[in-house]
Short mmCIF file of C-alpha atoms and ligand atoms in Angstrom, two decimals:
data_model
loop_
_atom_site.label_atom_id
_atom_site.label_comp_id
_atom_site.label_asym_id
_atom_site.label_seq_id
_atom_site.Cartn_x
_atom_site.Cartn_y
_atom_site.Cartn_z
CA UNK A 1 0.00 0.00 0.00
CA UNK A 2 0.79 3.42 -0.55
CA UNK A 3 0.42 5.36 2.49
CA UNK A 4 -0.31 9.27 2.50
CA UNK A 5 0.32 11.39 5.45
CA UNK A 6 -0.84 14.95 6.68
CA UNK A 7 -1.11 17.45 9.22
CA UNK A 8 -3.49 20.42 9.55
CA UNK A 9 -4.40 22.70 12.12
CA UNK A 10 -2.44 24.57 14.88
CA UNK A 11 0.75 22.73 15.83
CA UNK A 12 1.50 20.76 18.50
CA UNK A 13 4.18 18.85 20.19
CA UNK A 14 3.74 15.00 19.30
CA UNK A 15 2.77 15.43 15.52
CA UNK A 16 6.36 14.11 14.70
CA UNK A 17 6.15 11.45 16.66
CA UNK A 18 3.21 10.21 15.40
CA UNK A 19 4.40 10.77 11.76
CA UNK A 20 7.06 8.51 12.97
CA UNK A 21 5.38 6.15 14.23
CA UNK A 22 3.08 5.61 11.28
CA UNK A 23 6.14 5.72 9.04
CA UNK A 24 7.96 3.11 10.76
CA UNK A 25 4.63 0.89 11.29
CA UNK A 26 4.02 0.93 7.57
CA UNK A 27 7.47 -0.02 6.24
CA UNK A 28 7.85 -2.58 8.55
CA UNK A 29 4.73 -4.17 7.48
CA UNK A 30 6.28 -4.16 3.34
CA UNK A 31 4.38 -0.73 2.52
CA UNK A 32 5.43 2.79 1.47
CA UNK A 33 4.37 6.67 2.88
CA UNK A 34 4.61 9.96 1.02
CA UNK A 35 3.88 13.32 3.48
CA UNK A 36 1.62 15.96 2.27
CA UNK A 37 2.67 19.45 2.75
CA UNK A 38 0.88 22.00 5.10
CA UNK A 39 -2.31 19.87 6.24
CA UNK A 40 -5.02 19.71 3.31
CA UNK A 41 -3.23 22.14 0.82
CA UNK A 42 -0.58 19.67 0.34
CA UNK A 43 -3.46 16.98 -0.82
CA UNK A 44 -5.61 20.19 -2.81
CA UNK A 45 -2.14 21.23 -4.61
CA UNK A 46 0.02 18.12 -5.04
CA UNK A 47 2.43 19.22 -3.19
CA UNK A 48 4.25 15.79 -1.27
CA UNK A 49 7.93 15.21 0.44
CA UNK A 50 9.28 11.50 0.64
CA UNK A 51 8.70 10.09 3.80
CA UNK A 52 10.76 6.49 4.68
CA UNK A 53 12.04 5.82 8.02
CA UNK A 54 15.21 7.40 8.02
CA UNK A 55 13.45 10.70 6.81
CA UNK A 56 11.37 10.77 10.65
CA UNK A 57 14.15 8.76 12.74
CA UNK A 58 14.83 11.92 14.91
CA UNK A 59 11.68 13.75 14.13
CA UNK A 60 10.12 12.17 17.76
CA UNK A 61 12.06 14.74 19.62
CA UNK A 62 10.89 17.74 17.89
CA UNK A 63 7.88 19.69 18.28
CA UNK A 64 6.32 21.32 14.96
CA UNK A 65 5.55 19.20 12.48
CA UNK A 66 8.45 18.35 9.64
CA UNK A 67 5.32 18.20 6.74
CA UNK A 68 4.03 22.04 8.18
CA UNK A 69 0.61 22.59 8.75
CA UNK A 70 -2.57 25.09 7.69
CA UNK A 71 -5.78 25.55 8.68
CA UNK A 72 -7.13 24.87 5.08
CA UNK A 73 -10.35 23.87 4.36
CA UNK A 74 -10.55 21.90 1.24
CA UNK A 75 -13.87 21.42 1.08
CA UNK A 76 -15.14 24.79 1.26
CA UNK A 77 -15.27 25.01 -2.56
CA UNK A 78 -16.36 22.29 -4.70
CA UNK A 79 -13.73 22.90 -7.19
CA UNK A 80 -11.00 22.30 -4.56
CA UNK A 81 -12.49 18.97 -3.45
CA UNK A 82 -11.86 17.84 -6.60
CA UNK A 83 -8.34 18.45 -6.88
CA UNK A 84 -7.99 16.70 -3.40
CA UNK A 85 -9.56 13.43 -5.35
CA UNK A 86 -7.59 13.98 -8.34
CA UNK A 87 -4.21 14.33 -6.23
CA UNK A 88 -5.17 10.81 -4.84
CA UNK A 89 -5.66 9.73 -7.71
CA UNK A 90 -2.96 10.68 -9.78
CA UNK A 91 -0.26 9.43 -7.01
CA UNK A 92 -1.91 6.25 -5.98
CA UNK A 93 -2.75 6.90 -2.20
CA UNK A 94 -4.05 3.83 -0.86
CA UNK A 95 -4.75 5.39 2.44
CA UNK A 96 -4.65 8.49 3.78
CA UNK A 97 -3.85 9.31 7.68
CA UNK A 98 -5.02 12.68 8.73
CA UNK A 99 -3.69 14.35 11.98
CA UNK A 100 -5.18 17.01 13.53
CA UNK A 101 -8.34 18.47 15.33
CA UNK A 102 -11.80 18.71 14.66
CA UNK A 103 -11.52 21.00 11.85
CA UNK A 104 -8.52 18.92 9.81
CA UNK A 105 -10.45 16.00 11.17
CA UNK A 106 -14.42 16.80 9.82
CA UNK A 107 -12.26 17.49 6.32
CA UNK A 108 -11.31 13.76 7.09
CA UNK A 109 -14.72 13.19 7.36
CA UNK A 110 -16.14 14.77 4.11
CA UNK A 111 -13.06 13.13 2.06
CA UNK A 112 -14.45 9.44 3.41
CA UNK A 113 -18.10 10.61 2.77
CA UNK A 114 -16.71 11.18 -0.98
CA UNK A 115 -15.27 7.77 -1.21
CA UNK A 116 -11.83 8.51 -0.15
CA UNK A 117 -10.13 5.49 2.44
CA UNK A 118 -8.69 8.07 5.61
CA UNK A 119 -7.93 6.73 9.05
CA UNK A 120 -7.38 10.16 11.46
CA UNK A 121 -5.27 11.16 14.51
CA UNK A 122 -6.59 13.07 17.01
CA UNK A 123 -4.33 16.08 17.98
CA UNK A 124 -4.36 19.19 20.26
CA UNK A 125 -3.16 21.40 22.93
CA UNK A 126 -6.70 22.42 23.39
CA UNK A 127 -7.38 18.51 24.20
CA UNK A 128 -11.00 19.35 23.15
CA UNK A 129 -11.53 16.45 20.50
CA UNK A 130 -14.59 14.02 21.46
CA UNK A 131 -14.63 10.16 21.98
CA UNK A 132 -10.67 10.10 22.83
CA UNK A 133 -9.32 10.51 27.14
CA UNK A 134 -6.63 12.93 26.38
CA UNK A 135 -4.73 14.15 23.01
CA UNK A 136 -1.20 14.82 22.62
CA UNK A 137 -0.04 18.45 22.33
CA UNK A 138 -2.33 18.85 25.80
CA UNK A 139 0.39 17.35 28.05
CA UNK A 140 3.02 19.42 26.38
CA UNK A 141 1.56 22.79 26.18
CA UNK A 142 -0.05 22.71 30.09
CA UNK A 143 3.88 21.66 31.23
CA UNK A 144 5.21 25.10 29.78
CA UNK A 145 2.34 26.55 30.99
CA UNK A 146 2.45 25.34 34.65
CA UNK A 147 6.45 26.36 34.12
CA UNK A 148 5.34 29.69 33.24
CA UNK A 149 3.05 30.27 36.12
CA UNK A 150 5.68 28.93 38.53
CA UNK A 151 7.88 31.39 37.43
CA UNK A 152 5.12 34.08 37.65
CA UNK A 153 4.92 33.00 41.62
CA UNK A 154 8.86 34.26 41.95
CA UNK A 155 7.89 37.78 40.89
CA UNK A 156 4.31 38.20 42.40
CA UNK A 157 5.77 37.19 45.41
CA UNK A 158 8.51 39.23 45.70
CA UNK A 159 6.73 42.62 44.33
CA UNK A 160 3.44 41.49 46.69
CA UNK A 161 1.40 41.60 43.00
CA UNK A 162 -1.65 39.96 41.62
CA UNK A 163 -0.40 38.51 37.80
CA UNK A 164 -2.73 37.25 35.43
CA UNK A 165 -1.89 34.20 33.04
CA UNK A 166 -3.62 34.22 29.77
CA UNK A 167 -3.31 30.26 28.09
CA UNK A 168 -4.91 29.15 25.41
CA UNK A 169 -7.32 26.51 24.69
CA UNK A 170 -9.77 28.16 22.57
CA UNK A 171 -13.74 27.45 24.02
CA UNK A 172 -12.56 24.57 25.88
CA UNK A 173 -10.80 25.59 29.84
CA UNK A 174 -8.65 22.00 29.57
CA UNK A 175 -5.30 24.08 29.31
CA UNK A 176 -6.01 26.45 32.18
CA UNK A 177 -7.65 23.58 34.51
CA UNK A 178 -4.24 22.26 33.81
CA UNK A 179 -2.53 25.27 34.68
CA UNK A 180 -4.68 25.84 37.98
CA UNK A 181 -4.53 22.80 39.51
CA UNK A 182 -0.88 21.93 38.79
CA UNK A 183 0.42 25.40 39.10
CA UNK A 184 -1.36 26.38 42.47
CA UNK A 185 -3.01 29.24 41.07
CA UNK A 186 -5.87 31.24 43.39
CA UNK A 187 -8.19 31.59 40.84
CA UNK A 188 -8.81 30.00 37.41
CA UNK A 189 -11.14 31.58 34.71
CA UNK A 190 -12.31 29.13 31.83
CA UNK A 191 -15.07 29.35 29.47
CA UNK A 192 -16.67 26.78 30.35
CA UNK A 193 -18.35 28.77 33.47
CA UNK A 194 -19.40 32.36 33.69
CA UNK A 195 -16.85 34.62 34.98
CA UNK A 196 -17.99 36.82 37.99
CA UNK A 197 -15.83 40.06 38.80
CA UNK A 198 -16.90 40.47 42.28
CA UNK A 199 -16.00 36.93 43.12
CA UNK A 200 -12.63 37.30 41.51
CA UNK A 201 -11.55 40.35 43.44
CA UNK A 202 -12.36 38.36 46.56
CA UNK A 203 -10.37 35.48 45.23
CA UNK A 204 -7.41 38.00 44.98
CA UNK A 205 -7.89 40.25 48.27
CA UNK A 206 -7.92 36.80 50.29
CA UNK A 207 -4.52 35.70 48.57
CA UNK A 208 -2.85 39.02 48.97
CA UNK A 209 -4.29 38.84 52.64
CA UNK A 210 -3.17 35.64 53.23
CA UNK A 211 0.50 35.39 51.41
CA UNK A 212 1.14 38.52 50.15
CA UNK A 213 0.13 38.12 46.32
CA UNK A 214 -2.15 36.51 44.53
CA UNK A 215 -1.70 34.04 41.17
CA UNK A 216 -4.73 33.79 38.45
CA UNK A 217 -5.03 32.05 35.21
CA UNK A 218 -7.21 32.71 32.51
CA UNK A 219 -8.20 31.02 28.87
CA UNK A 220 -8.03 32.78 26.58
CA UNK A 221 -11.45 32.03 25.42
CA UNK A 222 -13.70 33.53 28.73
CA UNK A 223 -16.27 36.08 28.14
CA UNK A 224 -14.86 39.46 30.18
CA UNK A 225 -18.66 40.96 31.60
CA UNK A 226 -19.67 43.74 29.63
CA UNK A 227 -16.91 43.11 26.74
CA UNK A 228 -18.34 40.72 24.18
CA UNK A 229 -17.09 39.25 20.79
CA UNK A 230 -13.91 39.01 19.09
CA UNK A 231 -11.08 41.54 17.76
CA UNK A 232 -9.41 39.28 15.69
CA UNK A 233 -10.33 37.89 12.55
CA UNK A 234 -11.66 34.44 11.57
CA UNK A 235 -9.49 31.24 10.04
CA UNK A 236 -10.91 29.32 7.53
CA UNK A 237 -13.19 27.34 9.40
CA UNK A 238 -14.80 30.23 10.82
CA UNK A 239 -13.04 30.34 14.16
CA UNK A 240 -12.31 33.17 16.07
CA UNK A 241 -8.83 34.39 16.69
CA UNK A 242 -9.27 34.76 20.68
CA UNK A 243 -5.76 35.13 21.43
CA UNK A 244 -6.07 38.77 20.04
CA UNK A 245 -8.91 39.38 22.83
CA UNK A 246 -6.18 39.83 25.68
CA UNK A 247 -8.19 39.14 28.12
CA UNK A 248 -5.67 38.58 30.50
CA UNK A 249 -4.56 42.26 30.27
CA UNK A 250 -7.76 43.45 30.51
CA UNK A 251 -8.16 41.64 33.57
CA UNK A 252 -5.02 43.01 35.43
CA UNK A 253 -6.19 46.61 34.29
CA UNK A 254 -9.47 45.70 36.55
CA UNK A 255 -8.16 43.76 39.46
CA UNK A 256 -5.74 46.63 40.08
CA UNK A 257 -8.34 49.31 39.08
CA UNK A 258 -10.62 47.68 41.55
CA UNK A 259 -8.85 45.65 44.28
CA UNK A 260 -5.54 48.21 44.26
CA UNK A 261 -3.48 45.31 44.30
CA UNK A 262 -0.73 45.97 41.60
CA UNK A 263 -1.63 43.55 38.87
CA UNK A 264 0.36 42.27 35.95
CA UNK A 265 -0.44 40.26 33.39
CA UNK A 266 1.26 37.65 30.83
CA UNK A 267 0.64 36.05 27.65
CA UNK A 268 2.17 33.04 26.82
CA UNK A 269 0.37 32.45 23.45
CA UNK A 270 2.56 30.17 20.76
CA UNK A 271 5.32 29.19 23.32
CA UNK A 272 2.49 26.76 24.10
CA UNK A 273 2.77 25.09 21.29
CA UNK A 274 6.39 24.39 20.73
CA UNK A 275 9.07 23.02 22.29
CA UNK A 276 9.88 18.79 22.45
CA UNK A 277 6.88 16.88 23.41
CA UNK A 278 6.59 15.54 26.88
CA UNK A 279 7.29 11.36 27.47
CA UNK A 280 3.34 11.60 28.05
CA UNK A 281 2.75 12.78 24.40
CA UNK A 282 5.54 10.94 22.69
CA UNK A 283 4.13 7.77 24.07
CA UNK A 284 0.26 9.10 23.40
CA UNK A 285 1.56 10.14 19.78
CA UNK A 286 3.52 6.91 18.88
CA UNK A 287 0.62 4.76 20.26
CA UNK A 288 -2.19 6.66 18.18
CA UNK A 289 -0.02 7.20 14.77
CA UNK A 290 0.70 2.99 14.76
CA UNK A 291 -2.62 2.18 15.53
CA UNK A 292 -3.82 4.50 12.56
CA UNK A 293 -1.64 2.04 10.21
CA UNK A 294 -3.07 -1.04 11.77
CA UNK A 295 -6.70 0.40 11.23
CA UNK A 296 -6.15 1.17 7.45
CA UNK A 297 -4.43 -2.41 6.80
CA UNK A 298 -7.46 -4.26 7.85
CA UNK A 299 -9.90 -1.57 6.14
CA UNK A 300 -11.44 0.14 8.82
CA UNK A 301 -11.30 3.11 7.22
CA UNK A 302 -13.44 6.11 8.49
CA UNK A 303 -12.59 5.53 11.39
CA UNK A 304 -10.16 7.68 14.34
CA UNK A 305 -7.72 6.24 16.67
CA UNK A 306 -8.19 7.31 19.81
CA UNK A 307 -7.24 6.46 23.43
CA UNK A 308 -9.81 5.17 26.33
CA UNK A 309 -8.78 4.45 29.55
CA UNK A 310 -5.33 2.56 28.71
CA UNK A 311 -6.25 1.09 25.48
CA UNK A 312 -5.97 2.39 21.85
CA UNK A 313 -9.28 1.97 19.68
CA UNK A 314 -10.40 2.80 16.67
CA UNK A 315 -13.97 4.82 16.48
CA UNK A 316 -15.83 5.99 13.76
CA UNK A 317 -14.73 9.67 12.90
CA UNK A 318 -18.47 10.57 13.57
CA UNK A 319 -18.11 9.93 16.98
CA UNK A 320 -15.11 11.79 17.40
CA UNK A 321 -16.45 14.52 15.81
CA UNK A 322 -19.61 15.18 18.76
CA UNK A 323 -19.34 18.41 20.36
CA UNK A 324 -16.12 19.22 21.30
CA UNK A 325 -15.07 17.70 24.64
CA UNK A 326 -14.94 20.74 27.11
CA UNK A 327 -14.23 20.49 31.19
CA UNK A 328 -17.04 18.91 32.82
CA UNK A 329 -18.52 19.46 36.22
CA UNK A 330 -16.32 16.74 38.60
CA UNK A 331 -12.96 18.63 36.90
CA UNK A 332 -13.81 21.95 37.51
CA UNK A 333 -15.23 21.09 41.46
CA UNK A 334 -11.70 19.68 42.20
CA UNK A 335 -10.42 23.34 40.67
CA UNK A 336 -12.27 25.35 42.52
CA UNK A 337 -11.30 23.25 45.88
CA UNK A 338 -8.26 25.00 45.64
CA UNK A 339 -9.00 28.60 45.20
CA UNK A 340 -8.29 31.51 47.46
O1 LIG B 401 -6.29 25.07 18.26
C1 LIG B 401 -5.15 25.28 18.98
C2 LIG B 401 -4.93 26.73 19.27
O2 LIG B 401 -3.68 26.77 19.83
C3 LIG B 401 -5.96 27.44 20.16
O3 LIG B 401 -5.80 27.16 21.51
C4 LIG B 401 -5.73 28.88 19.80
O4 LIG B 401 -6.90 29.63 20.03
C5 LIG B 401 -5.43 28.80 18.35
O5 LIG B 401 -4.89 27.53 18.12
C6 LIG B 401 -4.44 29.84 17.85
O6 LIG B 401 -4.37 29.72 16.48
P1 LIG B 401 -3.26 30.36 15.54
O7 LIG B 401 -2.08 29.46 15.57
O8 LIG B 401 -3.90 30.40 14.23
O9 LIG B 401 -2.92 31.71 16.11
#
């Protein structure tokens, strides 16, 4: 078989090992992979690297992704999903293994609902993907994150401040649970529940009362009271570009305006998302991107492999595709057991 591989959506630590991984899987088993460049424009445009073995040997210590990555949507326009069949076509993909999100994922699904044989990977930092425990990317981005707030604690200590941490995670709080719990922080803001000002500032006076300054972290994709919608622009699939919100600023200018605790804030946007994945992730990556191999070679294709409980499995890419997975109520009671 002729394997092709791709990547799409925002980056994450673990992509090259599961390119690896799938690489390796495949040539061991007698068959060949080609990598399509930058997620679904590679597959609309022809555009392909060789991918053997010794191409991805070292690529399981890297973050990024060696094939790049966009957040194209080839089947937006009819005329494009054409030239993603004709690519196919023309270089005799047997299979096709898509890793990313939802959005590189539901492109998985309308390529399958045209005929085409895909097997996907879920991937994220936002860890938001349905019907799989935890995705790769999550593990590494919340580390640097929890890094970053521990470093934060140095500073607000010794200047007796409040400092906000704005993380990403888009409409799903996974990232700044993360960050909260492991990280110690007095307060945690995620979109997931409705943000209340008053009960903030007490969150902060107790901390500054208690040990002199106060730690909070915030997603980037809360709703600020009486700020709504977006200032960025939109990708391709219509999302929002949150990260230009800076929310976390905003919310230093008010704790500091209201509490008169000096506040700072910090954004630690795409430092997030690089950097070597974490043994979780390379291990979560390697697992999934095999698995994807062994689910194409005995034709199970539509399908997603995905972890549950310790196990790999593969699921239909319907079911991965639900509503994306945000924090649920038993996660966000242990968070808030913790706050100031
Ligand atoms: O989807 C992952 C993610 O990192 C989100 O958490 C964030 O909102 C978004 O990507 C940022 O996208 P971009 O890389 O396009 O700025």
């Amino acid at each position: 078989m002729r394997f092709g591989l791709l990547t799409g959506g925002g980056d994450c630590p673990g992509l090259n090992a599961a390119l690896r991984a799938a690489v390796y899987r495949a040539e061991r088993a007698g068959h060949q992979s080609v990598g399509f460049l930058d997620g679904w424009k590679g597959v609309r445009d022809g555009l392909t690297r060789p991918l053997q073995a010794s191409d991805v040997s070292e690529a399981l210590l890297h973050g990024g992704t060696i094939l790049g990555t966009s957040r194209t949507n080839p089947f937006r326009v009819p005329a494009d999903a054409e030239r993603v069949l004709a690519t196919i076509h023309r270089l005799g993909i047997d299979a096709l293994i898509a890793i990313g999100g939802d959005d590189t994922l539901s492109a998985a699904r309308e390529f399958y609902r045209r005929g085409g044989r895909v097997v996907g990977v879920p991937k994220t930092m936002d860890n938001d993907v349905a019907g799989t425990d935890w995705t790769f990317g999550f593990d590494s981005a919340s580390t640097v994150a929890v890094d970053a707030l521990t470093r934060l604690r140095d500073t607000a200590g010794s200047h007796h401040r409040a400092i906000v941490l704005e993380v990403m995670g888009r409409h799903a709080g996974w990232v700044a649970l993360a960050t909260g719990l492991a990280g110690g922080a007095d307060a945690t803001l995620i979109p997931e529940e409705t943000y209340d000002e008053a009960e903030l500032r007490a969150k902060v006076r107790r901390a500054v009362e208690r040990r002199g300054f106060a730690l909070v972290v915030a997603s980037e994709g809360i709703e600020l009271s009486d700020r709504k919608g977006t200032a960025g622009g939109k990708d391709e699939f219509g999302h929002e570009l949150l990260g230009e919100r800076g929310v976390g600023e905003e919310l230093a200018r008010r704790i500091e305006k209201a509490t008169g605790v000096e506040a700072r804030s910090a954004s630690i946007g795409h430092i997030q998302r690089g950097g070597p994945p974490t043994l979780f992730d390379r291990i979560l990556a390697t697992r999934l991107g095999a698995k994807a191999v062994d689910l194409a070679l005995t034709g199970a294709f539509g399908t997603v492999a995905v972890l549950r409980g310790a196990e790999i499995i593969g699921i239909p890419l319907d079911e991965a595709l639900k509503a994306p997975k945000t924090v649920p109520i038993d996660w966000r009671d242990l968070l808030h057991t913790f706050d100031a």
